[in-house]
Tab-separated table of C-alpha atoms in Angstrom:
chain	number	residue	atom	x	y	z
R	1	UNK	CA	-8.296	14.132	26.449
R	2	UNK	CA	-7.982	13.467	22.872
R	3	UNK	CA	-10.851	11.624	20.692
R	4	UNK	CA	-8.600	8.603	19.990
R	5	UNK	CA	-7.718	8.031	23.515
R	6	UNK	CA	-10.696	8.695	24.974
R	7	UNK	CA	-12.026	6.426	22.295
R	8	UNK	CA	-9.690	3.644	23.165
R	9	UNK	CA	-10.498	3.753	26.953
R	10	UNK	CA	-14.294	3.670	26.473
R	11	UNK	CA	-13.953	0.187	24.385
R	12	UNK	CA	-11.203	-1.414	26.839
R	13	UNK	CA	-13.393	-0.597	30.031
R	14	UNK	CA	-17.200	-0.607	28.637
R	15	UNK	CA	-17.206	-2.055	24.592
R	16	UNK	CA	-14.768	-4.728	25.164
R	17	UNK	CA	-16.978	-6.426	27.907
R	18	UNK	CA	-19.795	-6.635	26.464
R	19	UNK	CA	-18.534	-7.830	23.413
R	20	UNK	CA	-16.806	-10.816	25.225
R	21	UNK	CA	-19.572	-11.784	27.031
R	22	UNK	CA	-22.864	-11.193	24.118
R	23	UNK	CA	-20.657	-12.133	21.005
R	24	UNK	CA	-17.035	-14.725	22.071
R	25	UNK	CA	-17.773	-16.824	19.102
R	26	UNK	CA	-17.446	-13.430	16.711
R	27	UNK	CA	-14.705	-11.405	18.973
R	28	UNK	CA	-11.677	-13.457	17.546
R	29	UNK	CA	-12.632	-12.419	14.037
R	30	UNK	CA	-13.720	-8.589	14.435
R	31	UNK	CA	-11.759	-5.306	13.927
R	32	UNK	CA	-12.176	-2.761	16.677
R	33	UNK	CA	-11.372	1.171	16.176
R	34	UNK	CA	-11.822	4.498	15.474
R	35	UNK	CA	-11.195	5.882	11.989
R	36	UNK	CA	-13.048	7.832	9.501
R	37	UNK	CA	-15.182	11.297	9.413
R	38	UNK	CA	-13.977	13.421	12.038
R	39	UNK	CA	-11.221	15.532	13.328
R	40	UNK	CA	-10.324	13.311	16.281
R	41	UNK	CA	-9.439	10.621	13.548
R	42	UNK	CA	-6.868	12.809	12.634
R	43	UNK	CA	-5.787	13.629	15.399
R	44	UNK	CA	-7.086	17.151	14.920
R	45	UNK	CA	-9.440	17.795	17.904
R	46	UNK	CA	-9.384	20.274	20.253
R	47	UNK	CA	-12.084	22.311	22.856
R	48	UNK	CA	-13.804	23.428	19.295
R	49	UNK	CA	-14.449	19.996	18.071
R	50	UNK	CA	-16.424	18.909	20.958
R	51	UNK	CA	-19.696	20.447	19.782
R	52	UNK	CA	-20.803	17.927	18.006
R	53	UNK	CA	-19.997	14.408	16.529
R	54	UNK	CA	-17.575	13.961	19.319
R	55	UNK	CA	-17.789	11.679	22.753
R	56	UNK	CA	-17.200	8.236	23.751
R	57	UNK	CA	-18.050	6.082	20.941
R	58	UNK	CA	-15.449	3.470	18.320
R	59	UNK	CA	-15.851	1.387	15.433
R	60	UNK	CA	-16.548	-2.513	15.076
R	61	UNK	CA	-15.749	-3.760	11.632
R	62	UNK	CA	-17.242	-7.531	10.817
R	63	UNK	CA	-16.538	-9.551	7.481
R	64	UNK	CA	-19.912	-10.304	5.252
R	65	UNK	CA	-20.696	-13.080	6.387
R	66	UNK	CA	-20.510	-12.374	10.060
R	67	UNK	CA	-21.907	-8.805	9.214
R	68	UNK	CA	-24.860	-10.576	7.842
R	69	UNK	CA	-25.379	-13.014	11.047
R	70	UNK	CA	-25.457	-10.353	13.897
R	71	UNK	CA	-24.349	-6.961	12.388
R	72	UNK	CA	-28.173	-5.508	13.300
R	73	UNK	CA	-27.979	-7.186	16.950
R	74	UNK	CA	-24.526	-6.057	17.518
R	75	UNK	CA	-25.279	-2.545	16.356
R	76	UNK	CA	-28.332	-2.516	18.749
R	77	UNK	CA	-26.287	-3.390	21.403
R	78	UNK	CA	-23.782	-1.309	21.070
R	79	UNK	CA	-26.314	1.734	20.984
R	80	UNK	CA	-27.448	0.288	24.176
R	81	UNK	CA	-23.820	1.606	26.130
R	82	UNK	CA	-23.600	4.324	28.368
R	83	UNK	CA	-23.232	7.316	26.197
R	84	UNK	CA	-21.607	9.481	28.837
R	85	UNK	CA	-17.954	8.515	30.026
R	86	UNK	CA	-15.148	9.708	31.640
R	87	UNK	CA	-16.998	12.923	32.408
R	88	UNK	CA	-17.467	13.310	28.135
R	89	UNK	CA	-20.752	14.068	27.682
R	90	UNK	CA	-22.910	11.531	24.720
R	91	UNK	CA	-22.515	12.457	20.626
R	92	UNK	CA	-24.416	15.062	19.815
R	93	UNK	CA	-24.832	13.643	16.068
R	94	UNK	CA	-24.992	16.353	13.308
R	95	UNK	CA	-27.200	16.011	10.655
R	96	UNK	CA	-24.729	14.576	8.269
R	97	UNK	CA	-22.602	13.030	11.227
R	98	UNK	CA	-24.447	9.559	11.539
R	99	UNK	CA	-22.899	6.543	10.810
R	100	UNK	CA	-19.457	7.185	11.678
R	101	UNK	CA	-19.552	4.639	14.640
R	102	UNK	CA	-20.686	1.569	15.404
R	103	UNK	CA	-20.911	-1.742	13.529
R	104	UNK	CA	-19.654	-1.549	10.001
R	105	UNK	CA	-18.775	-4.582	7.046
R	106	UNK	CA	-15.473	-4.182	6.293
R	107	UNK	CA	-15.658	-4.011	2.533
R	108	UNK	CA	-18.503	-1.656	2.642
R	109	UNK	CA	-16.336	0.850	5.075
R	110	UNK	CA	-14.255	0.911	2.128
R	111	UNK	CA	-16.208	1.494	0.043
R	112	UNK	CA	-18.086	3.966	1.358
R	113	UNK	CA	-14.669	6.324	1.061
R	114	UNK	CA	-12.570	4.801	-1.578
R	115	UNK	CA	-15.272	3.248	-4.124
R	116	UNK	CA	-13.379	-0.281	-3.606
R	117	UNK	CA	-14.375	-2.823	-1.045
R	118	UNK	CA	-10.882	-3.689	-0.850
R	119	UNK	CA	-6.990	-2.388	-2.244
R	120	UNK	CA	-7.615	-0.679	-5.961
R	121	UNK	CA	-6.695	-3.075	-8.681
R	122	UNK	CA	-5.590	-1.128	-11.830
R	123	UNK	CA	-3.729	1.857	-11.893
R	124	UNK	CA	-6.838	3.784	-13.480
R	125	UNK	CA	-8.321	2.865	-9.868
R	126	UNK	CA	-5.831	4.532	-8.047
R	127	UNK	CA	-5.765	7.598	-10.142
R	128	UNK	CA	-9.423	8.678	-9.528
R	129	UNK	CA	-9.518	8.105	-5.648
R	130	UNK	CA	-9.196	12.022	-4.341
R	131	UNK	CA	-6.721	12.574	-1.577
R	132	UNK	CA	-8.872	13.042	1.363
R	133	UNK	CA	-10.906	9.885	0.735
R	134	UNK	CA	-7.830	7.676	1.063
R	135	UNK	CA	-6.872	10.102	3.667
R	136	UNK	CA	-10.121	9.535	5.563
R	137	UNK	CA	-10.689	6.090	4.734
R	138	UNK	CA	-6.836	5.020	6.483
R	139	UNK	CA	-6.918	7.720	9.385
R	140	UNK	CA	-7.533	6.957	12.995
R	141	UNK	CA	-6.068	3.527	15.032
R	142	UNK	CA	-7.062	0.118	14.635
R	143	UNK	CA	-6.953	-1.037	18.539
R	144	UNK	CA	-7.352	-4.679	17.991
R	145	UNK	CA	-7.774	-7.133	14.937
R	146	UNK	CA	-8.270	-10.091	15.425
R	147	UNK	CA	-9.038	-11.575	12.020
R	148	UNK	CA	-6.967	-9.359	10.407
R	149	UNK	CA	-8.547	-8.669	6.644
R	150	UNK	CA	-9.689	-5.041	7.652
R	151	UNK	CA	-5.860	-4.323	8.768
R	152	UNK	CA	-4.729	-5.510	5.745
R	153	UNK	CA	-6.522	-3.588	3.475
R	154	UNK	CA	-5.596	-0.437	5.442
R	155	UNK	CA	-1.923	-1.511	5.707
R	156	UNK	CA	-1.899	-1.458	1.634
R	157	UNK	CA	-3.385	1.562	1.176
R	158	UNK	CA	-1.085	3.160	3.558
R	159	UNK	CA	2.118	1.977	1.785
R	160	UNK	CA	0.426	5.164	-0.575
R	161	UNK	CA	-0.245	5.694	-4.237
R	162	UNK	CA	1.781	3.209	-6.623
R	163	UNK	CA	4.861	5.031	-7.886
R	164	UNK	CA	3.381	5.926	-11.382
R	165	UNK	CA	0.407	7.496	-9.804
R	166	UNK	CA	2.061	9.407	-7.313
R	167	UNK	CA	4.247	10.828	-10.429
R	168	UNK	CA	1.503	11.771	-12.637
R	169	UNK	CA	-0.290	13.105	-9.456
R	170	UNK	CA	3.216	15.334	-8.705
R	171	UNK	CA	3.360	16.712	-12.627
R	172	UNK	CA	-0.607	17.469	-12.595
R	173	UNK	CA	-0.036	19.326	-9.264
R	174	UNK	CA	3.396	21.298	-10.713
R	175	UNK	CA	0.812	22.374	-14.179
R	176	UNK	CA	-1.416	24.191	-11.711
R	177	UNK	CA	0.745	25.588	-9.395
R	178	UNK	CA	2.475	27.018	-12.312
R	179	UNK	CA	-1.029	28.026	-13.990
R	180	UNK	CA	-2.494	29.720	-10.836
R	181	UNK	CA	0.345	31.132	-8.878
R	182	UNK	CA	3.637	31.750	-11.515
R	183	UNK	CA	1.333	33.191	-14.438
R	184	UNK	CA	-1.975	33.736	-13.509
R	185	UNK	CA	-2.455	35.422	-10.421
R	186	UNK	CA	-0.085	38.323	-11.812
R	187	UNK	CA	-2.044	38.666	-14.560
R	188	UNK	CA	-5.064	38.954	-12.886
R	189	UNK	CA	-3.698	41.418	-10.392
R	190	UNK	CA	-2.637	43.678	-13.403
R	191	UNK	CA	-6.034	43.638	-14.619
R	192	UNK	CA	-7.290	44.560	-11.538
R	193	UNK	CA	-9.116	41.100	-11.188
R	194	UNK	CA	-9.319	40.792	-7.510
R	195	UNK	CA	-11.715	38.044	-7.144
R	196	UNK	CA	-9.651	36.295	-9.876
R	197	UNK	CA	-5.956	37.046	-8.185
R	198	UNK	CA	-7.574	35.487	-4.893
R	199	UNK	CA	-9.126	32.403	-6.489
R	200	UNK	CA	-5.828	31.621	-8.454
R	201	UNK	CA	-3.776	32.467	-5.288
R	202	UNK	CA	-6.356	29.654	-3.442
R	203	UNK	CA	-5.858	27.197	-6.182
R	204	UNK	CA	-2.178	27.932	-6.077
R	205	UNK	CA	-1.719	27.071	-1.852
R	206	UNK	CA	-4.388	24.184	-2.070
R	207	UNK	CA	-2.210	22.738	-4.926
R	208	UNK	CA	0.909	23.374	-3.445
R	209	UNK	CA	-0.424	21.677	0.099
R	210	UNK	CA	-1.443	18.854	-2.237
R	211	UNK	CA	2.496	18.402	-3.300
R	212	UNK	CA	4.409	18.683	-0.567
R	213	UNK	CA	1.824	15.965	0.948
R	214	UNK	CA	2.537	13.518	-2.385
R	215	UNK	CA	6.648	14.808	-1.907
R	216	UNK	CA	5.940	13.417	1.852
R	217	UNK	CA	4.220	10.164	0.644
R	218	UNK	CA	1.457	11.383	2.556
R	219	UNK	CA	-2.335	11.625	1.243
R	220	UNK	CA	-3.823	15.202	2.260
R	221	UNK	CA	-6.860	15.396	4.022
R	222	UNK	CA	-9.635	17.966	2.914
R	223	UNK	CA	-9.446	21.351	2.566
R	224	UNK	CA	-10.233	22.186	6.675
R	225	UNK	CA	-7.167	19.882	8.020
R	226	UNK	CA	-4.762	19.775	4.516
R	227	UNK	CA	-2.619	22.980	6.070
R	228	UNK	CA	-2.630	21.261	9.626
R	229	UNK	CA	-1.401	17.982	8.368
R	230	UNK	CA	1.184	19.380	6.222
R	231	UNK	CA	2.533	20.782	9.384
R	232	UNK	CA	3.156	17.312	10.507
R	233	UNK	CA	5.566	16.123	7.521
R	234	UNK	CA	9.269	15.910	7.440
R	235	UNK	CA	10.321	17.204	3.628
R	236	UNK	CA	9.540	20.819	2.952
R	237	UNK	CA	9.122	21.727	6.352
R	238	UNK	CA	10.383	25.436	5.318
R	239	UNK	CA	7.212	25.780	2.980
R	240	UNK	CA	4.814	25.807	6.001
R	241	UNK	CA	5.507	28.991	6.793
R	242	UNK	CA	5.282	30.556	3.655
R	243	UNK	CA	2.100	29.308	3.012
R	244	UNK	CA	1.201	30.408	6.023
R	245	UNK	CA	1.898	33.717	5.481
R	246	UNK	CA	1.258	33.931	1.751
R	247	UNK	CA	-2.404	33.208	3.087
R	248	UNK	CA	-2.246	35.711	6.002
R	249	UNK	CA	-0.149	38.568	4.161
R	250	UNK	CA	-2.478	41.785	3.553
R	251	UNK	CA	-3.532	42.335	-0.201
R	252	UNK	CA	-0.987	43.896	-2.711
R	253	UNK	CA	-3.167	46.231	-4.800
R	254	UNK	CA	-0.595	49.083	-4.649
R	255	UNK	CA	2.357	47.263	-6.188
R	256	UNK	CA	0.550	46.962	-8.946
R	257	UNK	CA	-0.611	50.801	-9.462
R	258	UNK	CA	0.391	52.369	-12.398
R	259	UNK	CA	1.932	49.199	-14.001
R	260	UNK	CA	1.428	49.510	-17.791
R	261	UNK	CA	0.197	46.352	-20.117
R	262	UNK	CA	3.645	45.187	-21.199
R	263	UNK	CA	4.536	45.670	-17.465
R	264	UNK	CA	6.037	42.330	-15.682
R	265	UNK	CA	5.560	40.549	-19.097
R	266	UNK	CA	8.411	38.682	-18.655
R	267	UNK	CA	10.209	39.510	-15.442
R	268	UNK	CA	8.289	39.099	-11.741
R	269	UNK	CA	6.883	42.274	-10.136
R	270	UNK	CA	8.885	41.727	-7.228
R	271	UNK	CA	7.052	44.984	-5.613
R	272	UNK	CA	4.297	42.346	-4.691
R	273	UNK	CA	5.314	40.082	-2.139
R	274	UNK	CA	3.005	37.631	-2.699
R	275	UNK	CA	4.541	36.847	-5.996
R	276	UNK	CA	8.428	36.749	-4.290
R	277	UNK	CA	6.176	34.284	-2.113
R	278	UNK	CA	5.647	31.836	-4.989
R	279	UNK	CA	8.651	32.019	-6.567
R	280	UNK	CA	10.320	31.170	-3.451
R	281	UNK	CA	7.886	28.355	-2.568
R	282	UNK	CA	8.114	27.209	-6.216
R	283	UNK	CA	12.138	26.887	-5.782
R	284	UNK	CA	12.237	25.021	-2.529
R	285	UNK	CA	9.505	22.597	-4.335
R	286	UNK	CA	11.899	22.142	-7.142
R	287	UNK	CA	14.735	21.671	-5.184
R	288	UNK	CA	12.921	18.503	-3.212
R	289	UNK	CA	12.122	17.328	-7.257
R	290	UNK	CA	15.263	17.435	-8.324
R	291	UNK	CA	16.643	15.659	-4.730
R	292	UNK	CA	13.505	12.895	-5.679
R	293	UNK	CA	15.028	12.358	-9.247
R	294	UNK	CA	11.929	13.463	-10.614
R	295	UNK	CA	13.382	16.523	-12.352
R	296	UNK	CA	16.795	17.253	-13.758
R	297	UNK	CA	15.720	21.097	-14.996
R	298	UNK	CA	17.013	23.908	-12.698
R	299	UNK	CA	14.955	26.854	-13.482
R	300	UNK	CA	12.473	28.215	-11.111
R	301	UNK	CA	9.244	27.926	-13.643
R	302	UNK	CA	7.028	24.215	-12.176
R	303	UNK	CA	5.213	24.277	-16.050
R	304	UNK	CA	8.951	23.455	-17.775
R	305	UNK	CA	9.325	20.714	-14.948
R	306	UNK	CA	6.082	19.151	-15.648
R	307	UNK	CA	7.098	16.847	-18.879
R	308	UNK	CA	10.205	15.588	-17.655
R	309	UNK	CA	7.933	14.669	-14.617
R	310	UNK	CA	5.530	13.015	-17.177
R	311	UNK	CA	8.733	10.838	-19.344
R	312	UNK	CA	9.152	9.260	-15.751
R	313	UNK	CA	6.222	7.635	-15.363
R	314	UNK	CA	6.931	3.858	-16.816
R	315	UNK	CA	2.793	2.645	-17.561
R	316	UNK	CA	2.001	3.745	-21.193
R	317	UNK	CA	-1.716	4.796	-20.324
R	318	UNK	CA	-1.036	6.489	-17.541
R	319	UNK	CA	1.987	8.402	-19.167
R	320	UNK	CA	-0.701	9.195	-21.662
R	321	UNK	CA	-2.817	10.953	-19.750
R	322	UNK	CA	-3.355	15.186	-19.601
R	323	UNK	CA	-0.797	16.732	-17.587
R	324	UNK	CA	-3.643	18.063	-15.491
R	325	UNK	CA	-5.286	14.966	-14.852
R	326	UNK	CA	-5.374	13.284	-11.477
C-alpha cells in the first residue's frame, strides 16, 4: 500500500475519531493531510522507502489562533494513537525526519518550506523560492478542509510561478544548459578533464530536468525524485529517455584520442555520443520553445535563445536581472 493511502485510511478509521470526539468545537476549522518531506508525498514510495520515516501517521494544520489554544494538547494526543496499523509497523523517525507529522500552524508549514507564511507577494519573492521547496511545500493530498485557508494557499501556489518568473527561470536554465553541456563539457573532454566533463555533464541533465519541469508548469522536486517526476509530465516526454541514457551511457574517452587543439572548435565531435546526446536533447527543447512562443530563433545553440527569452519577460526588474539568475 502506498504512503498516501495508507495515510488516508489511518485518519478516517483511528485520527478522525478522536478528533471528533476530544476537539468538535476545532474539527470544522482544521486541515487534515499528508504533505511535505518524504517520498510517499510524492508519490514516490516503494519497499525501499519503508526503512524509515514511513508508517501510519498524517498532518493536522490549525490557524494561529486555534494553534495557540490546543496545538500542544492536540499534538500530545495525537502521539498518543496506535502507531502500528494495517499490519505497517510505527515511524521509525530519522534523525532529521521529525516533525513531518502531526499538528502544524498553517502559516508556519509554509514557512518552514517557502519562507512565506502565505502566497509570495512580489515577484522578487517568487524568484528566490528553489524548485523543490515549492515542490515540497504543495506535494501530498489535503483529505479534508474544513476552514479552508490552508487549501487556499496551496491552491495558489499550485497555479505555479507567475508568467514572468517562469520566463526568466526558462532563459537562466537555457544559459546553463548551453554553458555545461553545448560548450563546456567538450572542452573539458579535450583537455582530458574528466572530473570536469562529468560535473558539467551533471549540471547539464539537472538543468535540463529543471526545464522540461518549468516547460510542464511543473516545480521539480530535489535532486533524488527530479528524474522520477519528470517521467510523469506530458511535454517532452521523448527527452526522458535521453537523459536517461545520457546518464547511463559508458564514458567517451576514446572519441576524443588524438583530437588536436583546434579540433571540434567549431563543429560537434559527433564521435562522442554523449555530445549527439545534447544536441539532440537541446533541439527537442527548442522545438517545445518555439511551440511556447518563447523563442522565434531556429538554430540548435540554447545560449542564442536565451535573450529573446529575456525581451519576453514584461516586469522591468525582473527583465533586468542576469541571465543566470533564478
Amino acid at each position: 500500500m502506498k504512503g498516501l493511502e495508507l495515510a488516508e485510511k489511518y485518519f478516517e478509521e483511528v485520527g478522525r475519531p478522536m478528533l471528533l470526539e476530544k476537539y468538535p468545537q476545532y474539527y470544522e476549522r482544521m486541515a487534515v493531510g499528508l504533505a511535505g518531506q518524504g517520498s510517499e508525498c510524492f508519490g514516490f514510495d516503494d519497499e525501499i522507502s519503508t526503512d524509515h520515516d514511513f508508517g501510519p501517521a498524517f498532518c493536522i494544520w490549525l490557524n494561529e489562533q486555534d494553534f495557540q489554544e490546543v496545538g500542544v494538547k492536540m499534538n500530545m494526543d495525537y502521539d498518543l494513537l496506535p502507531k502500528e496499523f494495517m499490519g505497517v509497523p510505527a515511524r521509525i523517525v530519522s534523525a532529521n525526519g521529525g516533525g513531518r507529522v502531526g499538528v502544524h500552524e498553517i502559516g508556519a508549514f509554509y514557512q518552514n518550506f517557502i519562507g512565506c507564511r502565505k502566497v509570495p507577494e512580489s515577484l522578487l519573492e517568487w524568484l528566490y523560492i528553489p524548485e523543490g521547496y515549492l515542490a515540497t511545500a504543495t506535494n501530498g493530498k489535503v483529505f479534508v478542509d474544513n476552514l479552508g485557508e490552508f487549501t487556499a494557499i496551496r491552491e495558489k501556489l499550485l497555479e505555479f510561478y507567475p508568467e514572468d518568473i517562469r520566463k526568466k527561470k526558462i532563459a537562466a536554465r537555457a544559459a546553463v544548459m548551453a554553458q555545461s553541456g553545448q560548450y563546456n563539457y567538450a572542452r573539458l573532454m579535450k583537455r582530458g578533464e574528466y572530473v570536469g566533463a562529468s560535473l558539467a555533464l551533471s549540471e547539464f541533465i539537472k538543468n535540463t530536468i529543471s526545464m522540461v519541469h518549468l516547460l510542464n508548469k511543473r516545480y521539480m522536486p530535489f535532486y533524488k525524485w527530479s528524474y522520477r517526476s519528470m517521467t510523469t509530465l506530458p511535454k517532452l516526454k521523448e527527452v526522458q529517455e535521453k537523459i536517461n541514457t545520457l546518464a547511463t551511457m559508458e564514458f567517451q574517452k576514446e572519441a576524443w584520442q588524438g583530437v588536436g587543439k583546434n579540433d571540434y572548435l567549431y563543429e560537434l565531435n559527433s564521435n562522442d555520443r554523449k555530445v549527439v546526446l545534447i544536441e539532440e536533447i537541446c533541439a527537442m527543447v527548442v522545438t517545445e520553445l518555439r511551440a511556447q512562443n518563447l523563442t522565434r530563433r531556429q538554430d540548435v545553440f540554447l545560449e542564442n535563445h536565451t535573450m529573446e527569452i529575456m525581451s519576453c519577460i514584461q516586469d522591468e526588474t525582473i527583465r533586468a536581472r542576469h541571465v543566470m539568475e533564478g
